[in-house]
Amino acid sequence: MPSVRIDEETQRRLNEVCRRHGCSKSDAVKRSLDAWLTSPEPMPDDAYVLGADLFDLGGAAEPPTDPLRRQIWERLHAKYRSG
């Protein structure tokens, strides 16, 4: 018999759905698992496709304004950006 741990938010949502539909948690999990097993979404083979929604979300970091941190930033920048 499988045992599954779920986080508090999922537990809260499961309790709410079971209360609204008048079913047990076990029945709700069985139904959900059955629905997922009959038509699971295929996982993409390409890593780019898998993370495409995460790319290009931000820009380059701004240099620090603190003088000491700025000096460290410049040294690291020179070390890793040159050649």
Coordinates of C-alpha atoms in Angstrom, one line a residue, residues 22-57:
G22 CA -18.8 14.7 0.1
C23 CA -16.1 12.1 -0.5
S24 CA -13.2 10.6 1.5
K25 CA -9.7 11.8 1.0
S26 CA -8.8 8.2 -0.1
D27 CA -11.4 8.3 -2.8
A28 CA -10.4 11.7 -4.0
V29 CA -6.7 10.6 -4.3
K30 CA -7.7 7.4 -6.1
R31 CA -9.8 9.3 -8.6
S32 CA -7.0 11.8 -9.2
L33 CA -4.4 9.2 -9.6
D34 CA -6.6 7.2 -12.0
A35 CA -7.2 10.3 -14.1
W36 CA -3.5 11.1 -14.2
L37 CA -2.5 7.6 -15.1
T38 CA -4.9 7.4 -18.0
S39 CA -3.7 10.6 -19.6
P40 CA -0.4 11.9 -18.2
E41 CA 1.3 14.8 -19.9
P42 CA 4.5 13.5 -21.6
M43 CA 7.7 14.9 -20.3
P44 CA 9.7 16.8 -23.0
D45 CA 13.0 15.2 -24.0
D46 CA 14.6 18.5 -24.7
A47 CA 16.0 20.4 -21.6
Y48 CA 15.3 23.7 -23.3
V49 CA 11.6 22.9 -23.8
L50 CA 11.4 21.8 -20.1
G51 CA 12.8 25.2 -18.8
A52 CA 11.6 27.5 -21.6
D53 CA 9.2 29.4 -19.4
L54 CA 12.1 30.3 -17.0
F55 CA 14.5 31.8 -19.6
D56 CA 14.9 35.5 -20.1
L57 CA 13.0 36.5 -17.0

